[in-house]
Short mmCIF file of C-alpha atoms in Angstrom, two decimals:
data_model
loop_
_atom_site.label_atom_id
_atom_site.label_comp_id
_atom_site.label_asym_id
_atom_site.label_seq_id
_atom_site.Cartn_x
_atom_site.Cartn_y
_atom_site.Cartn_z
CA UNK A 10 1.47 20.25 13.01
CA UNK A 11 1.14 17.69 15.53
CA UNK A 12 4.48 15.66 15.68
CA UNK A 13 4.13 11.62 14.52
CA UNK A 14 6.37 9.80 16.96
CA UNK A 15 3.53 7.97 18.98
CA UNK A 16 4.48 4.26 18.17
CA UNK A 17 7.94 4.83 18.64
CA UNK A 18 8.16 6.16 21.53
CA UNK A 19 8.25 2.90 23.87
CA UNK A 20 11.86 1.59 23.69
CA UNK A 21 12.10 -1.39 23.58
CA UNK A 22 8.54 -1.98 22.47
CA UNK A 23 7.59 -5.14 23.93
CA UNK A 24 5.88 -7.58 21.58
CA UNK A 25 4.87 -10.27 24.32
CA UNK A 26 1.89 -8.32 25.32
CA UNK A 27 2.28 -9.38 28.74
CA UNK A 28 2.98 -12.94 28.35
CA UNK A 29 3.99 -13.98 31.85
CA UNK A 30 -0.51 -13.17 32.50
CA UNK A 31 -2.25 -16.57 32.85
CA UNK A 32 -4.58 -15.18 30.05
CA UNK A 33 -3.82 -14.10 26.94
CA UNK A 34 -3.10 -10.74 25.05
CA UNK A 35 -6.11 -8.62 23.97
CA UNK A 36 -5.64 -7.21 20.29
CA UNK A 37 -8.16 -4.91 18.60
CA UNK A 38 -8.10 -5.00 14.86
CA UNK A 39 -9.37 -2.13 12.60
CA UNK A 40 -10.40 -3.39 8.98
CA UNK A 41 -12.69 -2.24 6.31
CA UNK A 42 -15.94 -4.59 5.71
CA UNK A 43 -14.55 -5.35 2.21
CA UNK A 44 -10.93 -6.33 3.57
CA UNK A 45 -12.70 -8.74 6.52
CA UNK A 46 -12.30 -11.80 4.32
CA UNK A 47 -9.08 -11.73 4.30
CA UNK A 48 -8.54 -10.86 8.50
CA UNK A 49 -9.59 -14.40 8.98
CA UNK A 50 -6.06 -16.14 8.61
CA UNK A 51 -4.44 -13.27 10.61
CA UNK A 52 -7.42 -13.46 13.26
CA UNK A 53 -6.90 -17.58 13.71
CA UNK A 54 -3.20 -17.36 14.31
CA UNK A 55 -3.06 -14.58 16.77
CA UNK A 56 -6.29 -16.58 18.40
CA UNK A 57 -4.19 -20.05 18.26
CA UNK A 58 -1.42 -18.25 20.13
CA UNK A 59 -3.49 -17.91 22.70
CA UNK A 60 -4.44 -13.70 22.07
CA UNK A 61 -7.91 -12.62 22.33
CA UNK A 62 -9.06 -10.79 19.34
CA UNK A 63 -11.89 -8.18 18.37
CA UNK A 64 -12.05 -7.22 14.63
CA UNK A 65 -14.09 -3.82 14.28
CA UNK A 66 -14.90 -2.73 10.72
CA UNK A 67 -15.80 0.87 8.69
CA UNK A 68 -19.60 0.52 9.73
CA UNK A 69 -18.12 0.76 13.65
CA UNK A 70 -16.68 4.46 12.73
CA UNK A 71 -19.75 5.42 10.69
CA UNK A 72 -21.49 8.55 13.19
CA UNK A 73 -24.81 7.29 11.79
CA UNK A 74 -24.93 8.65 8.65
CA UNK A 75 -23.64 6.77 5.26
CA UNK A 76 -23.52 9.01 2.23
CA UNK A 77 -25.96 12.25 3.90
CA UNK A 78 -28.40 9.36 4.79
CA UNK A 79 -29.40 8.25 8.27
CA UNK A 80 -28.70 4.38 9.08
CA UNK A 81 -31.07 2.54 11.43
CA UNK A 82 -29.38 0.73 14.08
CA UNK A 83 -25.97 2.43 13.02
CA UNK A 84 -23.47 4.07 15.79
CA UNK A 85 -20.47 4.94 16.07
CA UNK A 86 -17.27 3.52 18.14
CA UNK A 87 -16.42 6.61 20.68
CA UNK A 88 -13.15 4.35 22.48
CA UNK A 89 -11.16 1.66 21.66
CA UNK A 90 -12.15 -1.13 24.83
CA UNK A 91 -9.80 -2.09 27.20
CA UNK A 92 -7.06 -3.99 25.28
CA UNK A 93 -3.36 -4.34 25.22
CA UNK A 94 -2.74 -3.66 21.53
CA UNK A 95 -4.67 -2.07 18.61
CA UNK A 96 -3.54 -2.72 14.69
CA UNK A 97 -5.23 -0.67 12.00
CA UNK A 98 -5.24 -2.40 8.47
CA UNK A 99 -5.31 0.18 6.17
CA UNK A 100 -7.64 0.70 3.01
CA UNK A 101 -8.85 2.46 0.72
CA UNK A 102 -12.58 2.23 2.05
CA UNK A 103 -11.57 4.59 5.35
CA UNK A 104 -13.48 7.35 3.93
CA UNK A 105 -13.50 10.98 5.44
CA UNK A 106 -14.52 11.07 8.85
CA UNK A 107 -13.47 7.52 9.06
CA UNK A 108 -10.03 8.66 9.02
CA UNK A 109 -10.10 11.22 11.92
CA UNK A 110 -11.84 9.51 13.72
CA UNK A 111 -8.95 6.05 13.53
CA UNK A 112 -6.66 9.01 14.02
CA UNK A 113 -8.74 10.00 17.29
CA UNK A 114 -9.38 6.70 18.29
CA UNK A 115 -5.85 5.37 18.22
CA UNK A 116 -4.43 8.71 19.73
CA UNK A 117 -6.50 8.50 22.48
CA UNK A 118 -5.94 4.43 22.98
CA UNK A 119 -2.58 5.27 22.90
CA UNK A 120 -2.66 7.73 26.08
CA UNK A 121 -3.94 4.80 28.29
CA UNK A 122 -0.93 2.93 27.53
CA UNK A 123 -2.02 0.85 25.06
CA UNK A 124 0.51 -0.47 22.25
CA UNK A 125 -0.64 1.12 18.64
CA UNK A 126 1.26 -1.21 16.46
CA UNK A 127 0.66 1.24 13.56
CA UNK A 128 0.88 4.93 13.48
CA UNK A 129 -2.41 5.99 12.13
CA UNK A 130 -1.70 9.69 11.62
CA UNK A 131 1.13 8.99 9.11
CA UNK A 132 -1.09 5.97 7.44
CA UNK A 133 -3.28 8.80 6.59
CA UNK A 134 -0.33 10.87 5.07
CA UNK A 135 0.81 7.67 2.89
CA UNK A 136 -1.93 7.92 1.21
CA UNK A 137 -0.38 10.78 -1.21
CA UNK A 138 1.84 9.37 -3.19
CA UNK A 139 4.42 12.48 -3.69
CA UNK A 140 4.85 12.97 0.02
CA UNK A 141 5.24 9.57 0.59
CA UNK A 142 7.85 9.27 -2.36
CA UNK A 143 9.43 12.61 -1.02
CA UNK A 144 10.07 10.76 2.22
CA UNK A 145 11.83 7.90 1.18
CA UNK A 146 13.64 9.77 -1.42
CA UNK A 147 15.20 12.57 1.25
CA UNK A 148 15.82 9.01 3.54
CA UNK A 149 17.81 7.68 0.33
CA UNK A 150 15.92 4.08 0.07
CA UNK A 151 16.40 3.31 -3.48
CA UNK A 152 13.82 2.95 -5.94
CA UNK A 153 12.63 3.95 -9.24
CA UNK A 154 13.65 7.37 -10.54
CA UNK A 155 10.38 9.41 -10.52
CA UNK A 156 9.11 13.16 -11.10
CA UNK A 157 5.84 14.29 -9.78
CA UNK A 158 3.30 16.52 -11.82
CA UNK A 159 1.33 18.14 -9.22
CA UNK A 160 -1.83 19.79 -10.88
CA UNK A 161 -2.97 21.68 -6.83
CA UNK A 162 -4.25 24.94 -6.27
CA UNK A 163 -4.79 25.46 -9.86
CA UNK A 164 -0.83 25.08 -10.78
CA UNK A 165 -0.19 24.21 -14.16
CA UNK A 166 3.29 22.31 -15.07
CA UNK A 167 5.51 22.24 -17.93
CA UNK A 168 4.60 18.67 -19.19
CA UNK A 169 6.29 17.91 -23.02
CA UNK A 170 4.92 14.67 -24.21
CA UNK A 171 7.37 13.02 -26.87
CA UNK A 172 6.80 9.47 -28.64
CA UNK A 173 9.45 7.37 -26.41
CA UNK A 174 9.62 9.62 -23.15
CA UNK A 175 8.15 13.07 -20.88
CA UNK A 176 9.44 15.82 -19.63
CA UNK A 177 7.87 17.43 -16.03
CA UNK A 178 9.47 20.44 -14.96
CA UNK A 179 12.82 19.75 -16.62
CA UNK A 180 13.15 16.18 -14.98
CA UNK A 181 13.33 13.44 -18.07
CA UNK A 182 11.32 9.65 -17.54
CA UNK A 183 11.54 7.48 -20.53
CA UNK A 184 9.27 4.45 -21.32
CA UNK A 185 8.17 2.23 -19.73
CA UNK A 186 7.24 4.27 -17.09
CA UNK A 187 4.26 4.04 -14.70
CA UNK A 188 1.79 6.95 -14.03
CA UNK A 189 0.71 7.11 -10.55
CA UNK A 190 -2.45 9.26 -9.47
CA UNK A 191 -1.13 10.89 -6.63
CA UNK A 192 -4.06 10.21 -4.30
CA UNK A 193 -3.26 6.40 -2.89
CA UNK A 194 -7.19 5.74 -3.10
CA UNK A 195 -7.15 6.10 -7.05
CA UNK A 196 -5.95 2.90 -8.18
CA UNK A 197 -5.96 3.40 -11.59
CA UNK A 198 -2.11 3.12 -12.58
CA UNK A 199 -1.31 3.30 -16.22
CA UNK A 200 2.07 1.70 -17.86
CA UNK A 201 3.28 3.61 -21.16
CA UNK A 202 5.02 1.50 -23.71
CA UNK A 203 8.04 3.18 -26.39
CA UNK A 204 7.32 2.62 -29.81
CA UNK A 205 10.17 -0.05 -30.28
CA UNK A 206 7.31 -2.49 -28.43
CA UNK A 207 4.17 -0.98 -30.31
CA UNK A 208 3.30 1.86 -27.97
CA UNK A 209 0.30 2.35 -25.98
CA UNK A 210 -0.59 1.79 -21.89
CA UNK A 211 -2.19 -0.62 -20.17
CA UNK A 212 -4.11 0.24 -17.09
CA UNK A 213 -3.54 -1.89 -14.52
CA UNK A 214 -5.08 -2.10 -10.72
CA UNK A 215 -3.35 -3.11 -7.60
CA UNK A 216 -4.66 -4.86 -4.18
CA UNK A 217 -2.48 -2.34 -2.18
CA UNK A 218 -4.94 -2.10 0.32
CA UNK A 219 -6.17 -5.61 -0.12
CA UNK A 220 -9.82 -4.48 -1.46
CA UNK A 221 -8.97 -5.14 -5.25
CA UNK A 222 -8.67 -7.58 -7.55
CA UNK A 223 -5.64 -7.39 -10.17
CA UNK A 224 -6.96 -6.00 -13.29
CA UNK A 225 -5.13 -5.02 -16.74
CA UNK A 226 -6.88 -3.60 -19.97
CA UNK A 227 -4.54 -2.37 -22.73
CA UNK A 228 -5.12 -0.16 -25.52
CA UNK A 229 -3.28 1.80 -28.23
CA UNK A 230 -3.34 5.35 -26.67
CA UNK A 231 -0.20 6.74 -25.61
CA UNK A 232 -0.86 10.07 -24.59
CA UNK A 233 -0.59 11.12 -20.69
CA UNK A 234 -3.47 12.33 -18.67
CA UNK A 235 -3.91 15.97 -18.65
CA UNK A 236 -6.06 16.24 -15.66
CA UNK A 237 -5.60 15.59 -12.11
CA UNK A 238 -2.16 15.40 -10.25
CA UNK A 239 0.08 12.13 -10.82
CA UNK A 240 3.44 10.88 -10.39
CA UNK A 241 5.39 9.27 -13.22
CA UNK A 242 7.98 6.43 -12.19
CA UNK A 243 10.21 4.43 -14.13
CA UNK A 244 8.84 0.54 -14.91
CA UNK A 245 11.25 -1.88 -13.36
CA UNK A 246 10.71 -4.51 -15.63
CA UNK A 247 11.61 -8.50 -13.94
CA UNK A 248 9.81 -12.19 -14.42
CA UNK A 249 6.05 -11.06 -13.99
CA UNK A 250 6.23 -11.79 -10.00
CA UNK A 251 5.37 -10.15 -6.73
CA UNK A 252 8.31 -10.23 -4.27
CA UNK A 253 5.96 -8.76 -1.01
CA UNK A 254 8.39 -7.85 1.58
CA UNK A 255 6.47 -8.06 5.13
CA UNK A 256 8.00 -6.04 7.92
CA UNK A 257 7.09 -7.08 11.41
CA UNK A 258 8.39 -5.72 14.84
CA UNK A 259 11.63 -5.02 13.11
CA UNK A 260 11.84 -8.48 11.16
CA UNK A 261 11.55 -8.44 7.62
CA UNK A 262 10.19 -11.92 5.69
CA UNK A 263 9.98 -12.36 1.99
CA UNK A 264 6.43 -13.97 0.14
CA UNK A 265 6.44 -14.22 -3.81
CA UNK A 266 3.37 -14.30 -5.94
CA UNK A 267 3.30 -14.78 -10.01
CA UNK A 268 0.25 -12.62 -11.52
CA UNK A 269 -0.56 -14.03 -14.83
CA UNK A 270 -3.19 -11.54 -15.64
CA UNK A 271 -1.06 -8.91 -16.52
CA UNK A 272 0.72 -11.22 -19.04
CA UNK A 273 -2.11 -12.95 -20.75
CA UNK A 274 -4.36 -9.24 -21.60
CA UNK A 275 -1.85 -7.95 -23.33
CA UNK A 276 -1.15 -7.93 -27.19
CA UNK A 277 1.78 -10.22 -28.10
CA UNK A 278 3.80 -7.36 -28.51
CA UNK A 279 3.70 -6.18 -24.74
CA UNK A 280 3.72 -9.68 -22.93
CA UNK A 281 7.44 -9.30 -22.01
CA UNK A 282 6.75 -6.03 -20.30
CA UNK A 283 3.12 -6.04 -18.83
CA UNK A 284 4.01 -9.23 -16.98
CA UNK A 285 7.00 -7.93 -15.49
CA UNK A 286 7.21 -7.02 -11.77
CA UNK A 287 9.50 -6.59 -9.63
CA UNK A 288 11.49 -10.12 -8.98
CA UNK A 289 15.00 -11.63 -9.49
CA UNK A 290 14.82 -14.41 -12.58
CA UNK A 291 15.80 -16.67 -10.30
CA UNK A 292 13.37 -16.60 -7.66
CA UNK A 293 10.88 -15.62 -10.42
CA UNK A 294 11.77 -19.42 -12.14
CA UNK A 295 11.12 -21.16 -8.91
CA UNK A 296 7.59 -18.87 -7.69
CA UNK A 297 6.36 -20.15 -11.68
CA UNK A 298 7.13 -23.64 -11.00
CA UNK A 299 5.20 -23.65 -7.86
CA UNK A 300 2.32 -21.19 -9.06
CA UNK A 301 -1.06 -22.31 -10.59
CA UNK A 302 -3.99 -19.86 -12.36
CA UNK A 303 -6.90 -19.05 -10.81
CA UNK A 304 -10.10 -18.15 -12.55
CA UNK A 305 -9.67 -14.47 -12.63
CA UNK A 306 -5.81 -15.19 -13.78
CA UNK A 307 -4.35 -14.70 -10.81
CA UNK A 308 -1.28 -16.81 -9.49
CA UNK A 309 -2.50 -18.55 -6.78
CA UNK A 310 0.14 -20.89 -4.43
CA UNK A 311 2.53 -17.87 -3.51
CA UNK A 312 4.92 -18.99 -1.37
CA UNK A 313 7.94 -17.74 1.15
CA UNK A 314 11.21 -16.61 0.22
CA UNK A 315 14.46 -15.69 1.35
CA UNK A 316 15.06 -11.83 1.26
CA UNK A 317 18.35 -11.15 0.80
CA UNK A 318 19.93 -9.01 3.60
CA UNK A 319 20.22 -5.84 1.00
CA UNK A 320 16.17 -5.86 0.97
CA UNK A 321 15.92 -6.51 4.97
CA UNK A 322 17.71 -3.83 5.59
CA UNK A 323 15.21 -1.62 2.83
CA UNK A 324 12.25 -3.34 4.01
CA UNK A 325 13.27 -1.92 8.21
CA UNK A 326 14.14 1.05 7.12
CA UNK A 327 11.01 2.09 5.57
CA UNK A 328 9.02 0.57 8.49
CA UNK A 329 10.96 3.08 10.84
CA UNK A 330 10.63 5.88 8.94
CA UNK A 331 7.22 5.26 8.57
CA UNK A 332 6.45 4.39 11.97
CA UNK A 333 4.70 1.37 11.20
CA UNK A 334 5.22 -2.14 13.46
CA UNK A 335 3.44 -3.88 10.96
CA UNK A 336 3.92 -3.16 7.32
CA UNK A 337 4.47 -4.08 3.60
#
């Protein structure tokens, strides 16, 4: 297997881009069509510090062919222009081909000396969940306590389903707990409830990739999905808000965001524990004083915070063992 040590092999990696030039940085950005919405912000700053920036999109890796069917006017990127740096914003819309060919692309960017803030190869390998887990786990970064069920090459596990908790392969996960598909692109994510609450799972969505809005339907089944591979992690239950830690050139910064939605489509019964996330009360007191609704339920009016030097630390880590300059 080819080794994944391409972005981190420049020490120190200089993040100037050249600065003492009398022009400005060149940057090449990598985004999915439905993800270019939200490039705009990131596009204006690095273009108000003075850096010259070219956003390609999905349709640029597309060989001419969408779905079996021939595109008129459609080709396909075959090099990355001249530039100094090239960041690749994952998602989940980097279908197939698309992904060797960011792999390609970046790989071969990379041999003309130009920076690749994020290692593509092992973006592609984050996107199943178990390895990914595996990783961090054998690194000891903490997080939730978590057993994969791994349904591959037609192997069937031991799965005992009881009313307040599973059992996969020996390895115990009470309720709540959150089941995971184990493909990152399947964003269906289901929390199971124990009886003491009223039982039942609500399926909730993420925007891990930035292509989704927040969704959360509950209902009064409780019984695990029997097909398809999935990971089942323990529900760290908090204040209903986002803590998002961003990791950038080896800086970690802190941005909190209250989701309501998750909170208000739920019964009664399960409000305390659908709309819990993953924040400290009292950062979680302050983000709800500041937050507002938005029409789809959403928080809006997120704002920074102040990690504390426990979750810096986490936050680098991961980056480095990742490989990833930019990352959250």
């Amino acid at each position: 297997a080819k080794p994944h040590h391409r972005v981190f092999q420049r020490e120190p990696m200089d993040m100037s881009f050249g600065t003492k030039r009398s022009s400005g940085p060149t940057i090449v950005i990598f985004v999915a069509g439905p993800s270019l919405e939200r490039t705009r912000p990131l596009k204006q700053i690095l273009e108000t510090l003075g850096a010259i920036v070219t956003v390609y999109t999905d349709k640029d890796l597309c060989d001419g062919t969408v779905g079996g069917t021939e595109q008129e006017g459609s080709s396909s990127l075959t090099e990355v222009p001249e530039c100094d740096a090239v960041l690749v914003l994952w998602s989940q819309f980097f279908l197939g081909s698309m992904q060797s060919k960011l792999v390609d692309l970046s790989d071969r960017a990379f041999r003309r000396g130009v920076l690749v803030l994020n290692d593509v190869p092992r973006l592609v390998d984050m996107q199943d969940r178990g390895r990914l887990l595996r990783v961090l786990q054998e690194r000891d970064v903490p997080m939730p306590r978590f057993v994969e069920c791994s349904r591959e090459a037609g192997h069937d596990p031991v799965l005992e389903e009881h009313s307040n908790h599973i059992v996969v392969g020996g390895t115990r996960i009470d309720k709540p707990f959150v089941e995971k598909p184990v493909d990152r692109r399947d964003k269906e994510l289901y929390v199971y409830f124990p009886m003491n609450t009223g039982g039942g799972r609500a399926l909730i969505s993420t925007r891990e990739s930035g292509d989704m809005q927040y969704v959360c339907r509950f209902d009064t089944h409780s019984q695990v999905r029997r097909e398809g591979s999935f990971v089942y992690q323990e529900y760290i239950q908090s204040d209903g808000m986002f803590v998002h830690a961003l990791c950038c050139g080896g800086q970690a910064y802190g941005h909190v965001v209250q989701m309501g939605v998750m909170a208000s489509s739920a019964p009664l019964a399960h409000q305390a524990s659908v709309g819990s996330m993953h924040t400290p009360s009292s950062r979680g007191a302050a983000a709800a004083a500041a937050a507002t609704p938005s029409a789809h339920g959403e928080f809006e009016g997120g704002f920074p915070v102040f990690l504390r030097q426990e979750e810096k630390l986490i936050a680098k880590k991961i980056s480095t063992l990742l490989h990833q300059t930019l990352f959250g």
